[in-house]
Amino acid sequence: LHNGTLAMFEKQGFQRARRIGKHRWVVERMVASGA
């Protein structure tokens, strides 16, 4: 779990997944498999 602004995460390639509060979002990003 990390905290930061939504814009900061979006600049790093994260996308909004779901809203969990009035001003809170779960963000997600796909990463390549290490295999």
mmCIF file of C-alpha atoms in Angstrom:
data_model
loop_
_atom_site.group_PDB
_atom_site.id
_atom_site.type_symbol
_atom_site.label_atom_id
_atom_site.label_comp_id
_atom_site.label_asym_id
_atom_site.label_seq_id
_atom_site.Cartn_x
_atom_site.Cartn_y
_atom_site.Cartn_z
ATOM 1 C CA LEU A 1 0.000 0.000 0.000
ATOM 2 C CA HIS A 2 1.425 3.342 -1.035
ATOM 3 C CA ASN A 3 0.105 6.856 -0.709
ATOM 4 C CA GLY A 4 0.502 9.633 -3.234
ATOM 5 C CA THR A 5 -1.477 11.846 -5.540
ATOM 6 C CA LEU A 6 -3.532 10.261 -8.278
ATOM 7 C CA ALA A 7 -1.703 12.367 -10.877
ATOM 8 C CA MET A 8 1.664 11.069 -9.635
ATOM 9 C CA PHE A 9 0.586 7.454 -10.131
ATOM 10 C CA GLU A 10 -1.034 8.164 -13.519
ATOM 11 C CA LYS A 11 2.246 9.696 -14.760
ATOM 12 C CA GLN A 12 3.957 6.402 -13.866
ATOM 13 C CA GLY A 13 1.520 4.329 -15.955
ATOM 14 C CA PHE A 14 -1.058 3.390 -13.315
ATOM 15 C CA GLN A 15 -4.774 3.405 -14.115
ATOM 16 C CA ARG A 16 -7.754 3.980 -11.845
ATOM 17 C CA ALA A 17 -9.270 0.622 -10.900
ATOM 18 C CA ARG A 18 -12.030 1.521 -8.445
ATOM 19 C CA ARG A 19 -13.107 4.271 -6.132
ATOM 20 C CA ILE A 20 -12.921 3.524 -2.394
ATOM 21 C CA GLY A 21 -13.941 6.899 -0.987
ATOM 22 C CA LYS A 22 -14.891 10.415 -1.948
ATOM 23 C CA HIS A 23 -11.311 11.258 -2.950
ATOM 24 C CA ARG A 24 -9.606 7.849 -2.816
ATOM 25 C CA TRP A 25 -8.842 5.462 -5.666
ATOM 26 C CA VAL A 26 -7.310 2.027 -6.033
ATOM 27 C CA VAL A 27 -4.841 2.189 -8.918
ATOM 28 C CA GLU A 28 -3.287 -0.706 -10.811
ATOM 29 C CA ARG A 29 -0.557 -1.358 -13.334
ATOM 30 C CA MET A 30 0.356 -4.494 -15.262
ATOM 31 C CA VAL A 31 3.961 -5.622 -14.958
ATOM 32 C CA ALA A 32 5.870 -8.142 -17.046
ATOM 33 C CA SER A 33 6.296 -11.657 -15.717
ATOM 34 C CA GLY A 34 9.709 -12.496 -14.303
ATOM 35 C CA ALA A 35 9.585 -15.995 -15.819
#
